XYZ file of C-alpha atoms in Angstrom:
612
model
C -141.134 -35.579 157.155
C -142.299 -37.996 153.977
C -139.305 -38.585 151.941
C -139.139 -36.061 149.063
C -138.977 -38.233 145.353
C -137.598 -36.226 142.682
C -140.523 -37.264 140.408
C -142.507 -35.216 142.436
C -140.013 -31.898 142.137
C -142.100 -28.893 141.264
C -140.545 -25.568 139.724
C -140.785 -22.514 142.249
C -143.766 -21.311 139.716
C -145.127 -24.773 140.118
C -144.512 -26.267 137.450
C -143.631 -29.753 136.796
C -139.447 -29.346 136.114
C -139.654 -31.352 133.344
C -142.261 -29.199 131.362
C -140.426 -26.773 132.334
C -137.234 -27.292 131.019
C -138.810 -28.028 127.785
C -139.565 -24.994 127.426
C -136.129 -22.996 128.440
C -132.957 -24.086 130.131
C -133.945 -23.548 133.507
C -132.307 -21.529 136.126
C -129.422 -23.503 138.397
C -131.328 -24.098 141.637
C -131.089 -25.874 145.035
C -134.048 -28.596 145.556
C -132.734 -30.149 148.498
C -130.370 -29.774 151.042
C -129.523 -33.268 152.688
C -127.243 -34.356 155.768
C -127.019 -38.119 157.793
C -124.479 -38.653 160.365
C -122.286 -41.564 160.196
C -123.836 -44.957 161.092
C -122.581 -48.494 161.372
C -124.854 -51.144 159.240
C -124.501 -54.874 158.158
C -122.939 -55.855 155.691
C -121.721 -59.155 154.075
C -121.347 -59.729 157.716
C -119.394 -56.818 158.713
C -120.109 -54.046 160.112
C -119.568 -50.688 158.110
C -119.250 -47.185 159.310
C -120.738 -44.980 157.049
C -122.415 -41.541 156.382
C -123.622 -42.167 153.050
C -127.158 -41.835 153.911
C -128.408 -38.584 153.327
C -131.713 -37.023 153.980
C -133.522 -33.565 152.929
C -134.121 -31.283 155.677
C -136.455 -28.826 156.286
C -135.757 -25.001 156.215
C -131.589 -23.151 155.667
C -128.614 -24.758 156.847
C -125.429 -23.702 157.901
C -122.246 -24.544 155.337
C -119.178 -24.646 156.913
C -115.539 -25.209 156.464
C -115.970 -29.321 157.090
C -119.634 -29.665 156.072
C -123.239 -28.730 156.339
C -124.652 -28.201 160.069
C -125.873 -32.058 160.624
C -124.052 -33.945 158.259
C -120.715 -36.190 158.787
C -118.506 -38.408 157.140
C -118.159 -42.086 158.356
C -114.198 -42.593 156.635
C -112.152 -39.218 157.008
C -109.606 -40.809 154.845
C -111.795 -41.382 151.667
C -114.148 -38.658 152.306
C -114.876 -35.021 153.784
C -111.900 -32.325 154.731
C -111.634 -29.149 153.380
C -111.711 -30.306 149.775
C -114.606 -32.716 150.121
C -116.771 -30.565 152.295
C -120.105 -30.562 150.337
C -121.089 -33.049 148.031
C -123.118 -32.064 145.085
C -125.475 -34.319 142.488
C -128.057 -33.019 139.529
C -131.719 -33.928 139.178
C -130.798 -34.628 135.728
C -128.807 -37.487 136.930
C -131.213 -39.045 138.778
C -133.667 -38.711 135.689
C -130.370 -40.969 133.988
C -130.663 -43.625 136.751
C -134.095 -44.153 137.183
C -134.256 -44.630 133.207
C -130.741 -46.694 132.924
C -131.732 -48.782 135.777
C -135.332 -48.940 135.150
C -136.271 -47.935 138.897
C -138.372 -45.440 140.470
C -137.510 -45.558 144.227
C -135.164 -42.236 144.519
C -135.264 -39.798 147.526
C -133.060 -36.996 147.453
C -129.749 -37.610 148.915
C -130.117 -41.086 147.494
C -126.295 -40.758 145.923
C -124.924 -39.481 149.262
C -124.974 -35.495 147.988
C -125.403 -32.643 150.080
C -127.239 -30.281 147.504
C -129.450 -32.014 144.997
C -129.437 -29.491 142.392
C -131.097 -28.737 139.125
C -128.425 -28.038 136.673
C -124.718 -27.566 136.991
C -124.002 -31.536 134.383
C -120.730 -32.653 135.524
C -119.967 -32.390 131.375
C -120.592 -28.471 131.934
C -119.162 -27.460 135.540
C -115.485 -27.027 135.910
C -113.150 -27.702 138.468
C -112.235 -24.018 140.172
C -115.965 -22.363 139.352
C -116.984 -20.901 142.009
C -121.026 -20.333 142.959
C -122.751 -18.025 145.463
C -125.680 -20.186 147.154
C -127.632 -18.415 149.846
C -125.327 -17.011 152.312
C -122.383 -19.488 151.140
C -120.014 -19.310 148.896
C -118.133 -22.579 147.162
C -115.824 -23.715 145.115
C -115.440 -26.593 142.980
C -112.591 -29.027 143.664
C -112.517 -32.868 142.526
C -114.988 -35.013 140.916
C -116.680 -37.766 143.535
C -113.982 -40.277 144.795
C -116.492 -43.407 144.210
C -116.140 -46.435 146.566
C -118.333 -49.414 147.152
C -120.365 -47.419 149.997
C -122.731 -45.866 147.366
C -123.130 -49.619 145.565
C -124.825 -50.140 149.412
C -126.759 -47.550 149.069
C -128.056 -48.189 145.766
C -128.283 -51.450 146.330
C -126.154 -51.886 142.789
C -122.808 -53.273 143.622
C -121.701 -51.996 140.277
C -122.476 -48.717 141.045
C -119.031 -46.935 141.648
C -118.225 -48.079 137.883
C -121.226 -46.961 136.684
C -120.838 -43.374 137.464
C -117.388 -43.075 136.194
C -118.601 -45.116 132.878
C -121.224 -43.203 132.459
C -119.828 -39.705 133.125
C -122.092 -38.972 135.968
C -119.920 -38.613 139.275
C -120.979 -35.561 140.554
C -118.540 -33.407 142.175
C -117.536 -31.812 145.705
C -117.773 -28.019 147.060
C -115.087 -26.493 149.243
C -116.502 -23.892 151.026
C -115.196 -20.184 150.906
C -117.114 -18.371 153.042
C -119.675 -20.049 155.542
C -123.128 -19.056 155.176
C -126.588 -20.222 155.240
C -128.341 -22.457 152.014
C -131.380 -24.284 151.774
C -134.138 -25.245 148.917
C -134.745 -22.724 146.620
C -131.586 -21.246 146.521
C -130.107 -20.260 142.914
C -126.716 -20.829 142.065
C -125.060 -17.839 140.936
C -121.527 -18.545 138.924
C -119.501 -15.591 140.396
C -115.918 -17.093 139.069
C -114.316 -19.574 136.630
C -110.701 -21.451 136.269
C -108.869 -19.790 132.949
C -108.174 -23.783 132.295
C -112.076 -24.564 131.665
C -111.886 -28.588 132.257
C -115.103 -29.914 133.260
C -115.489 -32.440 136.179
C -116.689 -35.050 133.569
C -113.210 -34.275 131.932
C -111.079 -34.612 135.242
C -112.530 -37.536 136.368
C -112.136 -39.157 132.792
C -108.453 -38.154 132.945
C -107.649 -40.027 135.798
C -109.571 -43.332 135.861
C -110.534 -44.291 132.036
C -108.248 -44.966 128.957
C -106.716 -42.515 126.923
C -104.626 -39.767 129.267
C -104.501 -36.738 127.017
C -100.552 -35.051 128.116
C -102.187 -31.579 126.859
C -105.084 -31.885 129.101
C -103.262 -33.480 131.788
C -100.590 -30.896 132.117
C -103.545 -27.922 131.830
C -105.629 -29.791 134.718
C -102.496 -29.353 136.616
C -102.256 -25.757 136.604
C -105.972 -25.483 138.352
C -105.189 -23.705 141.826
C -108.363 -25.638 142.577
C -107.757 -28.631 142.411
C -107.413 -31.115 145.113
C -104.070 -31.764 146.558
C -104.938 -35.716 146.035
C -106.736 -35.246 142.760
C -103.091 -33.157 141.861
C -101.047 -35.455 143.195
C -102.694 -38.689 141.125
C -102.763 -36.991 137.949
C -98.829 -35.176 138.552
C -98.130 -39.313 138.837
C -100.311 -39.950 135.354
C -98.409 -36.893 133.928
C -94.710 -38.303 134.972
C -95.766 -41.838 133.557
C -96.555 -40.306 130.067
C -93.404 -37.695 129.793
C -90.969 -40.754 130.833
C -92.146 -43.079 128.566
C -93.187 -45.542 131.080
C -95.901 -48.120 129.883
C -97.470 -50.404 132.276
C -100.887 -49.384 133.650
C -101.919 -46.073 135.634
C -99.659 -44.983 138.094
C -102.328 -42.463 139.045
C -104.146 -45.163 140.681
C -101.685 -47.448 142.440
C -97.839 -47.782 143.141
C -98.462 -51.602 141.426
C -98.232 -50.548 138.153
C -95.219 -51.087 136.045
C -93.452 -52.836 132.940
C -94.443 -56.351 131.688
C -91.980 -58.835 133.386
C -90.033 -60.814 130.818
C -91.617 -63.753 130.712
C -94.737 -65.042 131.998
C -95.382 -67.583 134.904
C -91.980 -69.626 135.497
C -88.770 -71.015 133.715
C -86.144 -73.574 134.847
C -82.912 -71.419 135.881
C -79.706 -73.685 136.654
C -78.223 -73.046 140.151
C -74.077 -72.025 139.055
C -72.975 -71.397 142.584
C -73.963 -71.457 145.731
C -72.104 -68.886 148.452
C -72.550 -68.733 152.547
C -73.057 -64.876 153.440
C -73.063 -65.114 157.246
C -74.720 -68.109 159.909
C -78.020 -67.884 158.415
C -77.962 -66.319 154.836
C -76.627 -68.195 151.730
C -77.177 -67.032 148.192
C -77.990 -68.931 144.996
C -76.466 -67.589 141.812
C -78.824 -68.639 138.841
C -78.309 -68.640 135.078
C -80.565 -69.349 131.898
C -80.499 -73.602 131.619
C -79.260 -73.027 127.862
C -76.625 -70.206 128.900
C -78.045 -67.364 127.046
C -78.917 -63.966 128.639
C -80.858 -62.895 131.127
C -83.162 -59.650 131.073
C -81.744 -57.194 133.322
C -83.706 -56.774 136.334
C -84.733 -53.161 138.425
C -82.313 -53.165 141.324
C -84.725 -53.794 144.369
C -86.805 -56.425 142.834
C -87.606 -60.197 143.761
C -87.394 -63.618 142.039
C -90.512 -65.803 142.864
C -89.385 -69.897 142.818
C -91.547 -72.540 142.587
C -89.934 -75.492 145.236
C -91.295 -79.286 144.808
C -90.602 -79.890 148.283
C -92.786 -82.879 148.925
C -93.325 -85.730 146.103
C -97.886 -85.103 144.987
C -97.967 -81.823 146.773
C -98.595 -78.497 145.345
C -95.020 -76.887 145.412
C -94.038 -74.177 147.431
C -93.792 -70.773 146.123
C -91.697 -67.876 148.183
C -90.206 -65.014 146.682
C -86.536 -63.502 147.313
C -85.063 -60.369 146.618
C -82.309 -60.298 144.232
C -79.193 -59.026 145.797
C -76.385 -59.185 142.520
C -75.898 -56.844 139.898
C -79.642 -56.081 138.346
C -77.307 -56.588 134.791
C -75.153 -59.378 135.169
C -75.025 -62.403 133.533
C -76.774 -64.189 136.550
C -79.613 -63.882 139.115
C -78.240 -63.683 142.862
C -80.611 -64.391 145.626
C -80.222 -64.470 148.850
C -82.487 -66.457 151.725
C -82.248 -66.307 155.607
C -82.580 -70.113 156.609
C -84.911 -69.923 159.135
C -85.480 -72.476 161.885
C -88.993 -73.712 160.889
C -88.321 -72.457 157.541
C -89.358 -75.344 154.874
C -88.451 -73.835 151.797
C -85.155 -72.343 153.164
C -84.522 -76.147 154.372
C -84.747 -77.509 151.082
C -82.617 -74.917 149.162
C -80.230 -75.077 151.657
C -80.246 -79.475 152.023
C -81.647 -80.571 148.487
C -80.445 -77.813 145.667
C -76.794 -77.555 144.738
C -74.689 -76.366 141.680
C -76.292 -77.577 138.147
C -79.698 -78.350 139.500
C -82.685 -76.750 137.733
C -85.084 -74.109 140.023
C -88.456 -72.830 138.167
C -88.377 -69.124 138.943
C -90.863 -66.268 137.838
C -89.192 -63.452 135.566
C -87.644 -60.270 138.100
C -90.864 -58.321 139.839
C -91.919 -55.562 142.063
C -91.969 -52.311 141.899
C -89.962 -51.263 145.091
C -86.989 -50.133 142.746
C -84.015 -47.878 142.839
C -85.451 -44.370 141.181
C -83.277 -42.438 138.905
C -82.348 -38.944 140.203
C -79.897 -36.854 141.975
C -80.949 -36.827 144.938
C -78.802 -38.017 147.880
C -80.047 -41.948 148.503
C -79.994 -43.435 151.588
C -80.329 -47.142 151.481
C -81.357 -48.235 155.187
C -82.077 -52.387 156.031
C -82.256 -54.212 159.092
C -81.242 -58.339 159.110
C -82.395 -59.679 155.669
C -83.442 -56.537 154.764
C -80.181 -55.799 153.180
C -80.453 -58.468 150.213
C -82.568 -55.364 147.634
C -80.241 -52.669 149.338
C -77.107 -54.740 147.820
C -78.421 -55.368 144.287
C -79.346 -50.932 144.524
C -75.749 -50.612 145.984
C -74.118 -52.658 143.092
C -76.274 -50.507 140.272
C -75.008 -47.226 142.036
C -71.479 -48.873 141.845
C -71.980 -50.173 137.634
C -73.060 -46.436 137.111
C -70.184 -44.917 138.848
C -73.019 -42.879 140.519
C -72.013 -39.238 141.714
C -74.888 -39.338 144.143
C -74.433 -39.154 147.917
C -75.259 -42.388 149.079
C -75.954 -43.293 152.793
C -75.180 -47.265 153.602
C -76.847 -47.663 157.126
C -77.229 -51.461 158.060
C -78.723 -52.913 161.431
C -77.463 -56.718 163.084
C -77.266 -58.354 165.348
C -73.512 -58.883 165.125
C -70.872 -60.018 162.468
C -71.398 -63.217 162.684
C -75.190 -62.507 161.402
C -73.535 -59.543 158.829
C -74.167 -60.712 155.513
C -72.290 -58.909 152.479
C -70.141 -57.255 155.273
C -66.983 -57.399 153.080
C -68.748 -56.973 149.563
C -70.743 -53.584 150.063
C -67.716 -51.750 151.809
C -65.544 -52.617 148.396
C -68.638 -51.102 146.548
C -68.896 -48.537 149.129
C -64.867 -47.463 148.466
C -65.995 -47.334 144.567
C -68.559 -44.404 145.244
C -67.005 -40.942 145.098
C -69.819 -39.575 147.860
C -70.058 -42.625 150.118
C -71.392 -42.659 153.371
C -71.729 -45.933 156.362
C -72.833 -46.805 159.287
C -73.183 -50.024 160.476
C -74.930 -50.783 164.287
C -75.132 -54.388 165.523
C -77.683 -55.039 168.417
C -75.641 -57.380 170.068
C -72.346 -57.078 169.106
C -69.745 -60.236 170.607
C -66.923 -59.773 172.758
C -64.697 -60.049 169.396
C -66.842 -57.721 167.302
C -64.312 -54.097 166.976
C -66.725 -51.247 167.605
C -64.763 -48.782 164.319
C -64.218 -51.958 162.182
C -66.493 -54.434 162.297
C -69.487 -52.098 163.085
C -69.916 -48.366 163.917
C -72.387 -47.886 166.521
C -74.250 -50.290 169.337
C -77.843 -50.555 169.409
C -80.172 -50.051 166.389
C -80.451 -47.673 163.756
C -82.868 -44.690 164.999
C -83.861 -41.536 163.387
C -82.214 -39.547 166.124
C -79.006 -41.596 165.037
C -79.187 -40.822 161.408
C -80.069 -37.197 162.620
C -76.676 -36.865 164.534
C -75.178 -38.677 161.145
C -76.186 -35.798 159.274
C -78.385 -37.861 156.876
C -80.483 -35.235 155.087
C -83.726 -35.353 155.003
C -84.777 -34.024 151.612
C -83.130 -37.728 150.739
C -84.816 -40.550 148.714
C -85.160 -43.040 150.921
C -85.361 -47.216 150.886
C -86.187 -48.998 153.698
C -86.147 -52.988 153.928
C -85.904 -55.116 157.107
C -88.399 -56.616 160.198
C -91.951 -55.380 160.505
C -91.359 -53.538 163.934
C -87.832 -51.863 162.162
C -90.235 -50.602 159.458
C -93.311 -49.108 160.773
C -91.186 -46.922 163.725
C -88.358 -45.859 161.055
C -91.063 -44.998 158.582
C -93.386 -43.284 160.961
C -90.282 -41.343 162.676
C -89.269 -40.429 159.175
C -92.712 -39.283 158.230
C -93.040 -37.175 161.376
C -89.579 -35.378 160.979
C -91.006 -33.707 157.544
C -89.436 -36.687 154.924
C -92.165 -36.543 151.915
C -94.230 -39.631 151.539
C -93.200 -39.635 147.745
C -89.198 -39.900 148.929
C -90.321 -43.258 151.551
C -90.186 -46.368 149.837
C -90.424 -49.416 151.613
C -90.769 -53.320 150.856
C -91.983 -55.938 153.182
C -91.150 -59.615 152.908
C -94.437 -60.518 154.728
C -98.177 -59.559 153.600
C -99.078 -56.888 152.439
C -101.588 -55.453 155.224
C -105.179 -54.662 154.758
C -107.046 -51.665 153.807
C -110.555 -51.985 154.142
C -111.986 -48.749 154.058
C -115.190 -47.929 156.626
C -115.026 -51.683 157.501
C -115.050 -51.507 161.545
C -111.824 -53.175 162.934
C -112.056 -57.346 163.893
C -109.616 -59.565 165.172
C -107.776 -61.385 162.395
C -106.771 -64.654 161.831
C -103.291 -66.381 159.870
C -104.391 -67.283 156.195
C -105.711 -70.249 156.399
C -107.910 -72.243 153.806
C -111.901 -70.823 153.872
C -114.363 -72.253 156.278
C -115.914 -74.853 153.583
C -113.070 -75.243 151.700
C -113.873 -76.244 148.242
C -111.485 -79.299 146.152
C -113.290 -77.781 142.974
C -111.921 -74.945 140.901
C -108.821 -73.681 140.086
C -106.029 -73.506 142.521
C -105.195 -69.835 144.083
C -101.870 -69.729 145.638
C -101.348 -66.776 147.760
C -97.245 -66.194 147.488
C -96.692 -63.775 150.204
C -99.544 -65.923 152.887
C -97.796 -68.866 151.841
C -101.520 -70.613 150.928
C -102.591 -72.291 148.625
C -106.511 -73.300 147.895
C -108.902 -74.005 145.439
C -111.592 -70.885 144.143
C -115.013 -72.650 144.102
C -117.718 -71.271 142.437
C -119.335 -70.054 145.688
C -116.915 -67.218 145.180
C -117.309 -64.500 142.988
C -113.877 -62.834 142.155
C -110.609 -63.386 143.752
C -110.882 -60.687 146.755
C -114.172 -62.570 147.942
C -111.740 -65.936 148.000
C -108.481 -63.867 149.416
C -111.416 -62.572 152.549
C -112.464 -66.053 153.222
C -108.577 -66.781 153.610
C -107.854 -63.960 156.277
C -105.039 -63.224 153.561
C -104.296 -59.398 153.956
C -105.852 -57.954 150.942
C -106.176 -54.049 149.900
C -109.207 -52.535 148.208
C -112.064 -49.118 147.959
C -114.323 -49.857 145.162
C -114.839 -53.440 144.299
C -115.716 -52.729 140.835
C -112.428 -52.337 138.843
C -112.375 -48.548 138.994
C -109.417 -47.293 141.435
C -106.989 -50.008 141.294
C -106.685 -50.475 144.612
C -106.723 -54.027 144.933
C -104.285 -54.439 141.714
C -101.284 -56.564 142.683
C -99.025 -59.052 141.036
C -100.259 -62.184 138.723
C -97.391 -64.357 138.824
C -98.511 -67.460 136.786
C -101.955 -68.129 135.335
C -104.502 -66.105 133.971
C -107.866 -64.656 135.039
C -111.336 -63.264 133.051
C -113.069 -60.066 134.494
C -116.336 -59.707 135.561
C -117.626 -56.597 135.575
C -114.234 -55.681 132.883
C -112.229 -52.829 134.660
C -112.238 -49.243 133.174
C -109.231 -49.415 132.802
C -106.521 -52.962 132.715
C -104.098 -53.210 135.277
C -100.326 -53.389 134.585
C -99.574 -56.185 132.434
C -98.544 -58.852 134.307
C -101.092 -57.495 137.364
C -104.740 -58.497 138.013
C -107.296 -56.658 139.768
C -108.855 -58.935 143.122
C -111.745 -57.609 143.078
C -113.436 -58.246 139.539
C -111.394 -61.353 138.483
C -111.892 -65.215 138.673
C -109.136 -67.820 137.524
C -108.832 -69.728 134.572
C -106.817 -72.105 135.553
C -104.112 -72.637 138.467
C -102.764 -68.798 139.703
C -100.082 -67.440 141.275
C -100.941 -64.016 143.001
C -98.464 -61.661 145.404
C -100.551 -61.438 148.131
């Protein structure tokens, strides 16, 4: 069939809707009812799975519990379920577009929507009305989750912004009782949320400036509500009523406090200590002996290593493992056989030499709470467990605390001696050590407590409980089966947090799977332009101006990046800004944390540091 423009609309008494509504306010109304299964399409040379092109149909559809008969959803984890089953946009809003953007190309389904409807402004519809449509009846749940599919589709990258700016998202149906709906159909309110907060007003909450407690804490009581809408603005709500600043922690676990100081600052090595064959620790002080901000037990030191005379330096990051409040930095590092920068510390740095280090970061940190706490680490894993074991210890913390520690034996057992005296401190202490290969000489009841590895069903017959907040640090493989065991035996994702020495991983939502490469320096690599250096990927390369933001440079690098919109709405992307400093283009909605920078709408200014 042609494609339906909304220019062309016509009232069901034939008038033009425009004249129309100039006359009265006109009656809510179905125009079109639009599906599209997923498809996969090209683009910047990858291939996209995607269902956000919508079409009108012809004649009454069938709404059901996951979507209109015909229609699909290309990314289940961004888009449809229950809560996201039918899509909804207003003619009025395309009438916005076509004037804002000065175009006059629409079809219906154009923003991805289901119903195309005349009526229902997101400033006036509130989240828990509920509408009779045909045979169907729905209930409003979440504003639009915007992500860079429906830039594609517009063919306006900054489109995801735009309709949060703007106040025009549009909002999503879950449906109540199936039924039948099709063009024509009027929109009968037949219930309302006591709360009366308008989608405009939710969406505002959660991803511009300016998070009203009151309104916060009222959106909150909306049965309504999506569990993932809930959960992001419960996390907004928490920020506010503990006093934390430090960008939205609705958005992303990477906001936080300001570090101390910016970039780096020389720090004088005091002492240098051997924790076991291949870990030694560096204690490190402020050159002109006064104090140090206390750091969050859990968090990481980045240093910046001149290892080779005109080179860039090298830049790794290790986890402090001392008291978060003494009068020195402890970190630890695992000398590792090909290890350059663990070479040098270990051949080339002794006591009263200088080491530029960034101020404390990260936001893997011991919570406060009463909940039981069950620090669990495998091989270097142990060095943020330590410094959260010696802030339990400072506090004289009444908490239960589980200790549970995988190596390989004690000859690779760093701290082996120092956390059972902080251990014996604790008044609801709990070990268990396991080495993997324990020696002929290793005393199974001394040195360790069980062979093998540490394993859920282990910490099950331990009688670790599971309503426990949780920290996991060690080898990749150690993480992802502890953490998916975990998961699967009921522990809340909220009470799982985890820190990886390595990258990051990728989220790249829609974007088909492809075989990755190691970070390595892009295909044309550029001498001009300021010099990125990718901490975690251990890279370092210059951003030319064929790039335009930081996520474009960290994608031509194969460096494991994160990201949805591209546009500086959902924080995704935001991450750590060790040194430097970056300009925005489009600006973000909202700033990241201080101290963070958003990939995907940034270019450097000079030389950067970023954790990625």
């Amino acid at each position: 069939m042609p494609a339906q423009h909304p220019a062309h609309v016509r009232d069901m008494n034939g008038a033009s809707a425009k004249s129309s509504a100039s006359l009265q306010r006109p009656v809510a109304r179905v125009l079109a009812v639009n599906v599209g299964l997923p498809q996969d399409i090209v683009w910047r040379g990858q291939t996209v799975h995607t269902g956000i092109w919508k079409s009108a149909v012809q004649g009454r559809r069938m709404a059901r519990r996951l979507n209109i008969d015909g229609d699909g959803q290309g990314d289940l984890l961004g888009h449809g379920g229950e809560q996201r089953a039918v899509m909804v946009y207003q003619l009025e809003s395309y009438r916005y577009w076509e004037r804002f953007l000065g175009r006059s190309d629409f079809t219906f389904g154009q923003f991805g929507e289901n119903l195309t409807v005349e009526g229902l402004a997101d400033d006036e519809v509130c989240i828990g009305d509920r509408y009779r449509i045909g045979g169907a009846l729905f209930e409003v749940t979440q504003p639009r989750v915007t992500c860079y599919r429906v830039g594609i589709r517009m063919a306006e990258p900054k489109m995801a912004a735009l309709l949060v700016a703007h106040h025009r998202p549009g909002f999503y149906f879950r449906v109540l009782e199936a039924g039948d709906v099709g063009a024509g159909d009027v929109l009968e309110k037949v219930g309302a949320d006591a709360q009366r907060i308008s989608v405009a007003q939710v969406d505002a909450l959660l991803y511009l400036p300016g998070h009203d407690a009151d309104l916060l804490q009222r959106a909150l009581r909306i049965p309504s509500l999506s569990p993932g809408w809930k959960g992001s603005l419960q996390a907004l709500f928490d920020q506010h009523a503990s006093g934390a600043a430090g960008g939205n922690r609705g958005l992303t676990a990477a906001a936080g406090p300001a570090p101390a100081w910016p970039g780096f600052r020389p720090l004088r090595v005091t002492q240098i200590e051997r924790e076991s064959d291949a870990v030694f620790s560096l204690s490190l002080q402020a050159a002109d002996g006064s104090a140090l901000p206390a750091a969050r037990a859990g968090q990481f030191l980045v240093l910046r290593l001149p290892v080779e005379a005109e080179k860039p330096p090298l830049l790794r990051s290790y986890s402090l493992s001392g008291a978060p409040a003494g009068a020195a930095y402890r970190v630890s590092i695992k000398h590792e056989s090909h290890g350059v920068a663990s070479a040098f510390l270990r051949d080339h740095v002794a006591p009263g030499d200088s080491v530029e280090c960034s101020a404390p970061r990260g936001n893997f940190a011991l919570l406060p709470g009463d909940q039981p706490v069950v620090l669990l680490s495998a091989g270097i894993g142990v060095t943020p467990m330590m410094a959260m074991l010696h802030a339990l210890a400072a506090a004289a913390s009444t908490r239960e605390v589980w200790w549970l520690h995988g190596a390989r034996d004690r000859y690779s057992h760093p701290f082996a001696q120092e956390s059972r005296h902080l251990l014996s401190t604790l008044a609801r202490s709990r070990s268990c050590i396991a080495y993997s290969r324990p020696t002929a000489g290793d005393r199974l009841g001394e040195d360790y407590d069980a062979p093998g590895r540490l394993t859920v069903p282990l910490l099950e017959r331990l009688g670790v409980p599971l309503s426990a907040d949780f920290y996991l640090c060690g080898p990749p493989s150690f993480m992802q089966q502890l953490t998916a065991a975990l998961a699967t035996r009921g522990v809340a994702a909220g009470r799982l947090h985890t820190e990886s020495f390595g990258s990051q991983g990728w989220l790249t939502p829609g974007i088909a799977a492809r075989a990755t490469r190691a970070p390595h320096p892009p295909a044309q690599a550029s001498q001009a332009g300021p010099r990125v250096t990718f901490v975690r990927s251990g890279l370092s390369v210059s951003c030319g101006a064929e790039f335009a933001n930081l996520l474009e440079l960290a994608e031509a690098c194969d460096v494991p990046v994160k990201w949805a919109c591209r546009t500086g709405v959902c924080h995704t992307c935001e991450c750590m800004l060790i040194g430097g400093a970056v300009t925005y283009d489009p600006d973000p909605l909202e700033p990241p944390a201080p101290g963070n920078v958003l990939t995907c709408c940034s270019l450097p200014v000079r030389d950067i540091e970023i954790d990625l």
